Amino acid sequence: MSGHQAYSLIKFLLIVCFSQVSYGQIPNSNHTDGLKQDSVFFRNNIQNKYPSPNRYSATKLNTVFDSCYSTINKETTDLEFYKKIKVLMSKMKDGHLYGSLPAQLETYRNEKALFFPVKLQFIAHKVYADTVPNPLIPAGSEIISINNKPILAIQIELLKYLVSDGNIQTKKYRILNNFFYFYYFIAFAEQPYFDVVYKSRDGQIKKDRIKADLEKNIIANEKPDSPQPPIDFSIKPGHIALITIRTFDPQALKVDFKEFLTTSFKQVLDLNIKTIIIDLRGNGGGKDTYGSLLYTYLANKPFKYYKNLKTVTKNLEYEKFKTNVSSYNDLKPSMIKEVGGHQYQMDKEAHPNLQLIPPNKYHYDGKVLFLIDGSSFSTASEFCAIAYSHKRGDFIGEETGGTYDGNTSGVQTEFILPNTKMEISFGPVKYEMSVNPVKEIGRGVIPQHKIYPNIQDIIENKDVQLKYAIWLAGQ
């Protein structure tokens, strides 16, 4: 057979396969020894550098590692290996853990992979079709099943692969709202079409078959978000100030954060504002000293922010902990002391948040309300923990995506698995917040006022949480 004939045959077979359930065309290296080497490489890096292996997990991490390794066999594909790593990460219960697809699969995902094409909204144990231009399923329809599998069973399966802090679920559902198509692909393989049973908004049960689509088309069809400034200060009717902070990342903020806070709180004091609403919804974090800085404007006495910062090694990438690129005070090995059991603790000189922090001279002593959701993560959830612990105000919305007692983050450490080329990232520092204890470990800040939008609110872009906060501020 000539090269041209062979190419034509392969091309024909690909076209035929593409019309079938196309799981078989996903790149499949099927190299057992290489996958086992990657498993060991992953385990060694985590065990030698990761400080929180059993912080929230009831299952000992060694048991999970052993299971991952022992179940790799000649039938294990790159995709199956990725699924094992994602399940392992999920059991570690750390939202700062990240693992990319194997390199071949990432290329396939971007160029050829077919996905479920409808964006979904997960609300109060139900799932709805979100709004997109020319929707395949009418917006607001409740999804009952996909390919004859009940949506509840699908949720349970997908949650196995999602990574979040502790036992928090709100962060996982926020991820599914944006990336259901990807996790369905991971859990149930690639499909050329989907039989969807749904309940329309008038109560009728309907069934439609919809075609799978490329990721780039799904993203292009999504409803564009309304442009919002990353940080904003405004005065609402009723003598209420609204401070919106969508991120603590200096580059994304594009303003001097300290100057913004000083200007805003000076205005609050000058106008004798009755209530401040601080909106941290969707704030995924950023510079950790920005969290403590914000709290200085709410504190009426000196406070501790971090209780401890711990590692399992002094062999850190110290160039990443320099003052000019991080919040650390030019971290050095001399600032880290061994405290026993392969545990190391940082001196208070290592980080500004380990020291006693005084209130800002423009601090506000009045009523404060906080808006939070499952995307309030990392630095945002740290700030919320301090404000909650000091009983600085009421929280409105849904549980934060970051745990109350601390996270495992810092300057991320990365490594690449030698065979699959998966990129792994994790935090080398265990953060312990200086907060009063709560009954349930491994949860975020749980709001006193749990307010959730329904699907109609989402369709009509109604901000019911902010509306409730303004109403509460006026009481």
Short mmCIF file of C-alpha atoms in Angstrom, two decimals:
data_model
loop_
_atom_site.label_atom_id
_atom_site.label_comp_id
_atom_site.label_asym_id
_atom_site.label_seq_id
_atom_site.Cartn_x
_atom_site.Cartn_y
_atom_site.Cartn_z
CA MET A 1 0.00 0.00 0.00
CA SER A 2 1.38 3.40 -0.99
CA GLY A 3 1.71 6.27 1.44
CA HIS A 4 -1.13 8.11 -0.32
CA GLN A 5 -3.41 5.06 -0.16
CA ALA A 6 -2.62 4.57 3.52
CA TYR A 7 -3.40 8.22 4.24
CA SER A 8 -6.71 7.96 2.34
CA LEU A 9 -7.70 4.84 4.28
CA ILE A 10 -6.85 6.43 7.62
CA LYS A 11 -8.79 9.56 6.67
CA PHE A 12 -11.80 7.43 5.67
CA LEU A 13 -11.68 5.47 8.94
CA LEU A 14 -11.52 8.69 10.95
CA ILE A 15 -14.59 10.03 9.16
CA VAL A 16 -16.47 6.78 9.81
CA CYS A 17 -15.44 6.75 13.47
CA PHE A 18 -16.42 10.37 13.86
CA SER A 19 -20.01 9.48 13.02
CA GLN A 20 -20.07 6.97 15.87
CA VAL A 21 -19.64 7.47 19.60
CA SER A 22 -16.16 8.84 19.25
CA TYR A 23 -14.45 7.89 22.51
CA GLY A 24 -12.13 5.63 20.50
CA GLN A 25 -10.54 8.50 18.61
CA ILE A 26 -9.33 10.25 21.74
CA PRO A 27 -5.49 10.02 21.75
CA ASN A 28 -4.49 6.87 23.60
CA SER A 29 -0.83 6.34 24.43
CA ASN A 30 -1.57 3.24 26.49
CA HIS A 31 1.95 3.05 27.95
CA THR A 32 1.59 1.25 31.25
CA ASP A 33 5.16 1.71 32.47
CA GLY A 34 5.12 5.41 31.64
CA LEU A 35 1.85 5.97 33.48
CA LYS A 36 3.19 4.16 36.53
CA GLN A 37 6.33 6.29 36.41
CA ASP A 38 4.16 9.42 36.27
CA SER A 39 2.14 8.16 39.23
CA VAL A 40 5.30 7.66 41.30
CA PHE A 41 6.72 11.02 40.17
CA PHE A 42 3.49 12.76 41.20
CA ARG A 43 3.46 10.98 44.56
CA ASN A 44 7.08 11.79 45.37
CA ASN A 45 6.67 15.48 44.62
CA ILE A 46 3.51 15.75 46.72
CA GLN A 47 4.91 13.77 49.65
CA ASN A 48 8.17 15.73 49.73
CA LYS A 49 6.81 19.24 49.17
CA TYR A 50 3.09 19.39 49.95
CA PRO A 51 2.26 20.40 53.55
CA SER A 52 -1.42 19.40 53.85
CA PRO A 53 -1.87 15.78 52.73
CA ASN A 54 -4.56 14.93 55.27
CA ARG A 55 -5.79 18.34 56.35
CA TYR A 56 -9.44 17.68 55.56
CA SER A 57 -9.53 14.15 54.17
CA ALA A 58 -10.68 11.24 56.30
CA THR A 59 -8.90 8.87 53.91
CA LYS A 60 -5.13 8.70 54.39
CA LEU A 61 -3.39 10.00 51.30
CA ASN A 62 -1.02 7.01 51.13
CA THR A 63 -4.02 4.74 50.66
CA VAL A 64 -5.27 6.88 47.77
CA PHE A 65 -1.82 6.91 46.14
CA ASP A 66 -1.54 3.13 46.46
CA SER A 67 -4.93 2.67 44.85
CA CYS A 68 -4.06 4.99 41.97
CA TYR A 69 -0.84 3.12 41.25
CA SER A 70 -2.20 -0.42 41.63
CA THR A 71 -5.11 0.15 39.24
CA ILE A 72 -2.89 1.23 36.33
CA ASN A 73 -2.73 -1.59 33.79
CA LYS A 74 -2.41 -2.17 30.05
CA GLU A 75 -5.97 -0.96 29.54
CA THR A 76 -5.30 2.42 31.19
CA THR A 77 -5.34 5.26 28.68
CA ASP A 78 -4.03 8.78 29.18
CA LEU A 79 -7.60 9.90 29.77
CA GLU A 80 -8.17 7.22 32.41
CA PHE A 81 -4.91 8.21 34.08
CA TYR A 82 -5.99 11.86 34.11
CA LYS A 83 -9.26 10.81 35.73
CA LYS A 84 -7.35 8.94 38.44
CA ILE A 85 -5.22 12.00 39.18
CA LYS A 86 -8.29 14.25 39.29
CA VAL A 87 -10.05 11.90 41.71
CA LEU A 88 -6.91 11.83 43.86
CA MET A 89 -6.75 15.63 43.86
CA SER A 90 -10.42 15.87 44.74
CA LYS A 91 -9.82 13.65 47.76
CA MET A 92 -6.97 15.94 48.87
CA LYS A 93 -9.61 18.70 49.22
CA ASP A 94 -7.43 21.62 48.24
CA GLY A 95 -8.83 24.15 45.77
CA HIS A 96 -5.35 25.41 44.88
CA LEU A 97 -4.38 22.06 43.36
CA TYR A 98 -4.27 22.03 39.56
CA GLY A 99 -3.58 19.33 37.01
CA SER A 100 -3.72 19.92 33.26
CA LEU A 101 -4.77 17.37 30.69
CA PRO A 102 -2.02 15.20 29.24
CA ALA A 103 -0.41 17.10 26.37
CA GLN A 104 -1.95 15.03 23.55
CA LEU A 105 -5.40 15.31 25.08
CA GLU A 106 -5.06 19.07 25.51
CA THR A 107 -4.32 19.43 21.81
CA TYR A 108 -7.25 17.17 20.95
CA ARG A 109 -9.54 19.16 23.26
CA ASN A 110 -8.67 22.43 21.55
CA GLU A 111 -8.91 21.17 17.99
CA LYS A 112 -11.29 18.21 17.65
CA ALA A 113 -13.09 17.18 20.82
CA LEU A 114 -16.89 17.34 20.83
CA PHE A 115 -18.79 18.47 23.92
CA PHE A 116 -22.26 18.95 25.36
CA PRO A 117 -23.15 22.36 23.85
CA VAL A 118 -25.61 23.85 26.37
CA LYS A 119 -24.50 25.89 29.35
CA LEU A 120 -26.23 24.79 32.54
CA GLN A 121 -27.03 26.40 35.89
CA PHE A 122 -26.94 24.32 39.10
CA ILE A 123 -29.41 25.78 41.59
CA ALA A 124 -30.66 24.15 44.82
CA HIS A 125 -30.15 20.55 43.66
CA LYS A 126 -31.75 21.20 40.29
CA VAL A 127 -30.21 21.91 36.89
CA TYR A 128 -31.46 24.36 34.28
CA ALA A 129 -30.59 25.40 30.76
CA ASP A 130 -28.95 28.81 30.83
CA THR A 131 -29.52 31.56 28.28
CA VAL A 132 -27.49 31.50 25.08
CA PRO A 133 -28.22 32.98 21.64
CA ASN A 134 -30.52 30.62 19.69
CA PRO A 135 -30.64 28.11 22.56
CA LEU A 136 -30.86 24.43 21.67
CA ILE A 137 -32.99 23.92 24.76
CA PRO A 138 -35.27 26.78 25.86
CA ALA A 139 -33.69 28.90 28.57
CA GLY A 140 -34.99 28.07 32.02
CA SER A 141 -35.92 24.48 31.17
CA GLU A 142 -35.17 22.02 33.97
CA ILE A 143 -32.87 19.21 32.81
CA ILE A 144 -34.13 15.77 33.85
CA SER A 145 -31.73 13.41 32.09
CA ILE A 146 -28.98 13.27 29.48
CA ASN A 147 -28.51 10.13 27.40
CA ASN A 148 -30.92 8.24 29.66
CA LYS A 149 -28.93 9.04 32.82
CA PRO A 150 -30.73 11.09 35.52
CA ILE A 151 -29.15 14.48 36.05
CA LEU A 152 -28.64 13.75 39.76
CA ALA A 153 -26.56 10.67 38.92
CA ILE A 154 -24.56 12.78 36.46
CA GLN A 155 -23.90 15.39 39.14
CA ILE A 156 -22.65 12.76 41.57
CA GLU A 157 -20.27 11.36 38.98
CA LEU A 158 -18.89 14.74 37.94
CA LEU A 159 -18.28 15.90 41.50
CA LYS A 160 -15.68 13.12 41.86
CA TYR A 161 -13.35 15.02 39.52
CA LEU A 162 -13.81 18.52 40.92
CA VAL A 163 -11.28 20.00 43.32
CA SER A 164 -12.24 22.43 46.09
CA ASP A 165 -11.23 23.36 49.62
CA GLY A 166 -12.35 21.02 52.39
CA ASN A 167 -15.95 19.88 52.17
CA ILE A 168 -17.20 22.94 50.33
CA GLN A 169 -19.66 22.27 47.51
CA THR A 170 -20.48 25.80 46.36
CA LYS A 171 -17.14 26.17 44.56
CA LYS A 172 -17.70 22.88 42.73
CA TYR A 173 -21.10 23.96 41.45
CA ARG A 174 -19.66 27.30 40.34
CA ILE A 175 -17.14 25.32 38.27
CA LEU A 176 -19.91 23.18 36.78
CA ASN A 177 -21.87 26.30 35.82
CA ASN A 178 -18.96 27.25 33.58
CA PHE A 179 -17.41 23.94 32.58
CA PHE A 180 -20.11 21.27 32.71
CA TYR A 181 -19.28 20.31 29.12
CA PHE A 182 -15.65 19.55 29.99
CA TYR A 183 -16.36 17.43 33.07
CA TYR A 184 -19.13 15.53 31.27
CA PHE A 185 -16.59 14.75 28.55
CA ILE A 186 -14.13 13.50 31.18
CA ALA A 187 -16.65 11.40 33.06
CA PHE A 188 -18.71 9.93 30.22
CA ALA A 189 -16.44 10.14 27.16
CA GLU A 190 -17.05 11.91 23.91
CA GLN A 191 -20.52 11.70 22.34
CA PRO A 192 -21.68 12.80 18.87
CA TYR A 193 -25.12 13.77 20.18
CA PHE A 194 -27.15 13.93 23.38
CA ASP A 195 -30.71 12.87 24.09
CA VAL A 196 -31.95 15.40 26.63
CA VAL A 197 -35.17 15.07 28.59
CA TYR A 198 -36.27 18.34 30.15
CA LYS A 199 -39.24 20.11 31.68
CA SER A 200 -40.11 23.31 29.89
CA ARG A 201 -41.09 26.39 31.85
CA ASP A 202 -44.78 25.64 31.20
CA GLY A 203 -44.37 22.22 32.85
CA GLN A 204 -44.31 20.02 29.74
CA ILE A 205 -41.86 17.10 29.59
CA LYS A 206 -39.98 17.12 26.30
CA LYS A 207 -37.11 15.24 24.67
CA ASP A 208 -34.68 16.62 22.10
CA ARG A 209 -31.58 15.26 20.45
CA ILE A 210 -28.82 17.86 20.20
CA LYS A 211 -25.51 17.59 18.37
CA ALA A 212 -22.18 17.86 20.13
CA ASP A 213 -19.97 20.81 19.27
CA LEU A 214 -16.41 22.10 19.50
CA GLU A 215 -15.39 23.99 22.63
CA LYS A 216 -14.58 27.16 20.69
CA ASN A 217 -18.13 27.26 19.34
CA ILE A 218 -19.65 26.66 22.77
CA ILE A 219 -17.65 29.53 24.23
CA ALA A 220 -18.50 31.80 21.29
CA ASN A 221 -22.22 31.11 21.80
CA GLU A 222 -22.21 31.93 25.51
CA LYS A 223 -24.03 35.00 26.68
CA PRO A 224 -21.38 37.71 27.11
CA ASP A 225 -20.98 39.00 30.64
CA SER A 226 -21.90 42.59 31.26
CA PRO A 227 -18.67 44.60 31.52
CA GLN A 228 -17.99 45.31 35.19
CA PRO A 229 -15.09 47.21 36.73
CA PRO A 230 -12.89 44.98 38.92
CA ILE A 231 -13.19 47.49 41.76
CA ASP A 232 -15.78 50.17 42.42
CA PHE A 233 -17.18 52.54 45.04
CA SER A 234 -20.66 54.01 44.91
CA ILE A 235 -23.32 55.53 47.15
CA LYS A 236 -26.76 53.92 47.12
CA PRO A 237 -30.06 55.42 48.26
CA GLY A 238 -30.52 55.30 52.01
CA HIS A 239 -27.02 56.52 52.81
CA ILE A 240 -25.46 53.16 51.92
CA ALA A 241 -21.96 52.73 50.48
CA LEU A 242 -21.26 49.84 48.12
CA ILE A 243 -17.64 48.69 47.73
CA THR A 244 -17.21 46.08 45.01
CA ILE A 245 -13.95 44.14 44.83
CA ARG A 246 -13.93 41.43 42.13
CA THR A 247 -10.27 40.50 42.58
CA PHE A 248 -7.26 41.08 44.81
CA ASP A 249 -4.85 40.60 41.89
CA PRO A 250 -2.87 43.87 41.48
CA GLN A 251 -2.51 43.43 37.72
CA ALA A 252 -6.23 42.85 37.22
CA LEU A 253 -7.19 45.75 39.51
CA LYS A 254 -5.11 48.21 37.50
CA VAL A 255 -5.36 50.78 40.33
CA ASP A 256 -3.48 51.49 43.53
CA PHE A 257 -5.51 49.37 45.97
CA LYS A 258 -4.38 51.21 49.09
CA GLU A 259 -5.20 54.57 47.53
CA PHE A 260 -8.62 53.29 46.47
CA LEU A 261 -9.41 52.13 50.01
CA THR A 262 -8.17 55.35 51.62
CA THR A 263 -10.22 57.50 49.24
CA SER A 264 -13.32 55.33 49.68
CA PHE A 265 -13.24 55.14 53.47
CA LYS A 266 -12.44 58.84 53.85
CA GLN A 267 -15.59 59.50 51.84
CA VAL A 268 -17.53 57.05 54.03
CA LEU A 269 -16.46 58.93 57.15
CA ASP A 270 -16.99 62.38 55.63
CA LEU A 271 -20.53 61.50 54.54
CA ASN A 272 -21.34 59.78 57.84
CA ILE A 273 -22.42 56.65 55.94
CA LYS A 274 -24.96 54.45 57.72
CA THR A 275 -23.98 51.06 56.28
CA ILE A 276 -21.25 49.66 54.01
CA ILE A 277 -21.89 46.71 51.72
CA ILE A 278 -18.69 44.96 50.61
CA ASP A 279 -19.28 42.78 47.56
CA LEU A 280 -16.71 39.97 47.20
CA ARG A 281 -18.72 37.70 44.92
CA GLY A 282 -16.63 36.17 42.15
CA ASN A 283 -13.41 37.30 43.85
CA GLY A 284 -10.98 34.43 43.27
CA GLY A 285 -8.21 35.98 45.37
CA GLY A 286 -4.83 37.52 44.66
CA LYS A 287 -2.33 39.33 46.88
CA ASP A 288 -2.89 38.11 50.45
CA THR A 289 -1.79 41.38 52.10
CA TYR A 290 -4.70 43.05 50.29
CA GLY A 291 -7.07 41.03 52.47
CA SER A 292 -5.46 42.20 55.70
CA LEU A 293 -5.20 45.75 54.33
CA LEU A 294 -8.95 45.82 53.67
CA TYR A 295 -9.66 44.63 57.19
CA THR A 296 -7.57 47.46 58.71
CA TYR A 297 -10.35 49.79 57.54
CA LEU A 298 -12.94 47.76 59.51
CA ALA A 299 -10.94 46.94 62.65
CA ASN A 300 -11.21 49.00 65.82
CA LYS A 301 -8.24 47.36 67.55
CA PRO A 302 -5.01 45.55 66.52
CA PHE A 303 -5.60 42.07 65.10
CA LYS A 304 -3.77 38.94 64.04
CA TYR A 305 -4.44 37.69 60.50
CA TYR A 306 -2.38 34.50 60.10
CA LYS A 307 -1.83 32.22 63.08
CA ASN A 308 0.87 30.12 61.39
CA LEU A 309 2.51 29.49 58.02
CA LYS A 310 3.97 26.00 57.72
CA THR A 311 5.86 23.90 55.19
CA VAL A 312 7.29 20.39 55.05
CA THR A 313 10.63 21.48 53.64
CA LYS A 314 13.07 24.37 53.69
CA ASN A 315 13.92 23.57 50.08
CA LEU A 316 11.62 26.22 48.59
CA GLU A 317 11.93 28.30 45.43
CA TYR A 318 13.05 31.37 47.37
CA GLU A 319 13.30 33.61 44.33
CA LYS A 320 9.49 33.38 44.12
CA PHE A 321 9.18 34.64 47.71
CA LYS A 322 10.99 37.93 47.13
CA THR A 323 9.24 41.12 48.22
CA ASN A 324 9.08 42.47 44.67
CA VAL A 325 7.13 39.46 43.37
CA SER A 326 5.18 38.27 46.43
CA SER A 327 3.74 39.34 49.79
CA TYR A 328 6.64 37.73 51.66
CA ASN A 329 9.49 39.69 53.24
CA ASP A 330 12.31 38.30 51.09
CA LEU A 331 11.85 34.85 52.61
CA LYS A 332 15.11 33.12 53.64
CA PRO A 333 15.86 29.68 55.10
CA SER A 334 16.80 31.40 58.37
CA MET A 335 13.17 32.54 58.73
CA ILE A 336 11.92 28.93 58.81
CA LYS A 337 12.35 26.77 61.92
CA GLU A 338 11.82 23.03 62.28
CA VAL A 339 9.08 22.26 64.80
CA GLY A 340 9.22 18.46 64.66
CA GLY A 341 7.64 15.72 62.60
CA HIS A 342 9.03 17.04 59.30
CA GLN A 343 7.14 20.28 59.92
CA TYR A 344 8.63 23.75 59.51
CA GLN A 345 7.13 27.01 60.73
CA MET A 346 7.86 30.52 59.50
CA ASP A 347 8.96 33.28 61.87
CA LYS A 348 6.70 36.32 62.12
CA GLU A 349 9.29 38.33 60.14
CA ALA A 350 8.62 36.14 57.10
CA HIS A 351 5.26 37.66 56.25
CA PRO A 352 3.47 40.91 57.21
CA ASN A 353 0.27 39.00 57.99
CA LEU A 354 2.01 37.08 60.79
CA GLN A 355 2.47 40.26 62.80
CA LEU A 356 0.02 42.22 64.92
CA ILE A 357 -1.71 44.63 62.54
CA PRO A 358 -3.09 47.99 63.73
CA PRO A 359 -6.34 49.55 62.45
CA ASN A 360 -6.12 52.17 59.74
CA LYS A 361 -6.62 55.76 60.88
CA TYR A 362 -9.62 55.94 58.53
CA HIS A 363 -11.24 52.79 59.92
CA TYR A 364 -15.03 52.54 59.92
CA ASP A 365 -16.90 51.40 63.04
CA GLY A 366 -20.40 51.26 61.62
CA LYS A 367 -22.60 48.53 60.18
CA VAL A 368 -21.10 46.27 57.48
CA LEU A 369 -22.70 43.66 55.22
CA PHE A 370 -20.70 41.23 53.07
CA LEU A 371 -21.83 39.65 49.80
CA ILE A 372 -20.18 36.26 49.14
CA ASP A 373 -20.52 33.21 46.92
CA GLY A 374 -18.76 29.97 45.98
CA SER A 375 -16.28 31.91 43.86
CA SER A 376 -15.11 33.99 46.86
CA PHE A 377 -11.85 32.10 47.18
CA SER A 378 -8.27 32.27 48.48
CA THR A 379 -7.51 35.83 49.66
CA ALA A 380 -11.20 36.72 49.53
CA SER A 381 -12.15 33.80 51.76
CA GLU A 382 -9.27 34.62 54.12
CA PHE A 383 -10.58 38.16 54.56
CA CYS A 384 -14.10 36.81 55.09
CA ALA A 385 -12.82 34.43 57.78
CA ILE A 386 -11.23 37.29 59.74
CA ALA A 387 -14.31 39.50 59.40
CA TYR A 388 -16.58 36.60 60.41
CA SER A 389 -14.40 35.64 63.37
CA HIS A 390 -14.43 39.23 64.67
CA LYS A 391 -18.21 39.42 64.12
CA ARG A 392 -17.71 42.48 61.98
CA GLY A 393 -20.99 42.15 60.11
CA ASP A 394 -23.54 39.84 58.49
CA PHE A 395 -22.80 37.75 55.40
CA ILE A 396 -25.27 37.38 52.54
CA GLY A 397 -25.32 34.92 49.64
CA GLU A 398 -23.77 31.46 49.71
CA GLU A 399 -20.85 29.72 51.42
CA THR A 400 -17.41 30.95 50.37
CA GLY A 401 -15.31 28.73 48.12
CA GLY A 402 -12.34 28.83 50.51
CA THR A 403 -12.15 27.23 53.94
CA TYR A 404 -12.59 29.31 57.09
CA ASP A 405 -9.55 28.04 58.98
CA GLY A 406 -7.07 28.47 56.13
CA ASN A 407 -5.86 27.12 52.81
CA THR A 408 -2.74 25.64 51.26
CA SER A 409 -1.31 28.07 48.77
CA GLY A 410 1.44 30.68 48.72
CA VAL A 411 3.68 30.85 45.69
CA GLN A 412 2.58 27.94 43.52
CA THR A 413 5.03 25.11 42.87
CA GLU A 414 4.87 23.46 39.45
CA PHE A 415 6.20 20.26 37.96
CA ILE A 416 5.53 18.28 34.76
CA LEU A 417 4.93 14.53 34.69
CA PRO A 418 7.65 13.11 32.42
CA ASN A 419 5.51 10.86 30.22
CA THR A 420 2.03 12.35 29.91
CA LYS A 421 3.42 15.91 30.26
CA MET A 422 0.64 16.81 32.68
CA GLU A 423 1.36 20.11 34.43
CA ILE A 424 0.80 19.92 38.18
CA SER A 425 0.60 22.94 40.46
CA PHE A 426 0.14 23.20 44.24
CA GLY A 427 0.78 25.54 47.14
CA PRO A 428 3.82 24.70 49.31
CA VAL A 429 2.62 26.66 52.37
CA LYS A 430 -0.09 25.68 54.83
CA TYR A 431 -1.93 28.82 55.96
CA GLU A 432 -3.65 28.80 59.34
CA MET A 433 -5.95 31.74 59.97
CA SER A 434 -6.05 33.51 63.33
CA VAL A 435 -9.76 32.89 63.87
CA ASN A 436 -12.07 31.64 66.58
CA PRO A 437 -12.90 27.94 66.19
CA VAL A 438 -16.14 26.77 64.62
CA LYS A 439 -18.01 23.48 64.99
CA GLU A 440 -17.51 22.18 61.46
CA ILE A 441 -13.97 22.01 60.11
CA GLY A 442 -13.40 22.13 56.37
CA ARG A 443 -16.21 24.53 55.53
CA GLY A 444 -16.16 28.11 54.30
CA VAL A 445 -17.81 31.14 55.81
CA ILE A 446 -21.49 30.23 55.87
CA PRO A 447 -23.70 33.31 55.54
CA GLN A 448 -26.31 34.26 58.11
CA HIS A 449 -28.57 35.16 55.17
CA LYS A 450 -28.59 32.44 52.51
CA ILE A 451 -29.94 34.08 49.37
CA TYR A 452 -29.90 32.24 46.02
CA PRO A 453 -31.15 33.50 42.68
CA ASN A 454 -33.63 31.29 40.87
CA ILE A 455 -33.37 30.55 37.18
CA GLN A 456 -35.76 33.39 36.32
CA ASP A 457 -33.54 35.83 38.21
CA ILE A 458 -30.54 34.62 36.21
CA ILE A 459 -32.37 34.88 32.90
CA GLU A 460 -33.48 38.42 33.70
CA ASN A 461 -30.10 39.42 35.20
CA LYS A 462 -31.67 40.29 38.56
CA ASP A 463 -29.19 40.69 41.40
CA VAL A 464 -31.41 39.44 44.23
CA GLN A 465 -28.50 39.19 46.67
CA LEU A 466 -27.52 42.84 46.31
CA LYS A 467 -31.18 43.84 46.42
CA TYR A 468 -31.56 41.93 49.69
CA ALA A 469 -28.39 43.50 51.12
CA ILE A 470 -29.68 47.00 50.35
CA TRP A 471 -33.01 46.15 51.95
CA LEU A 472 -31.26 44.72 55.03
CA ALA A 473 -29.04 47.79 55.27
CA GLY A 474 -32.13 49.92 55.57
CA GLN A 475 -33.63 47.95 58.47
#
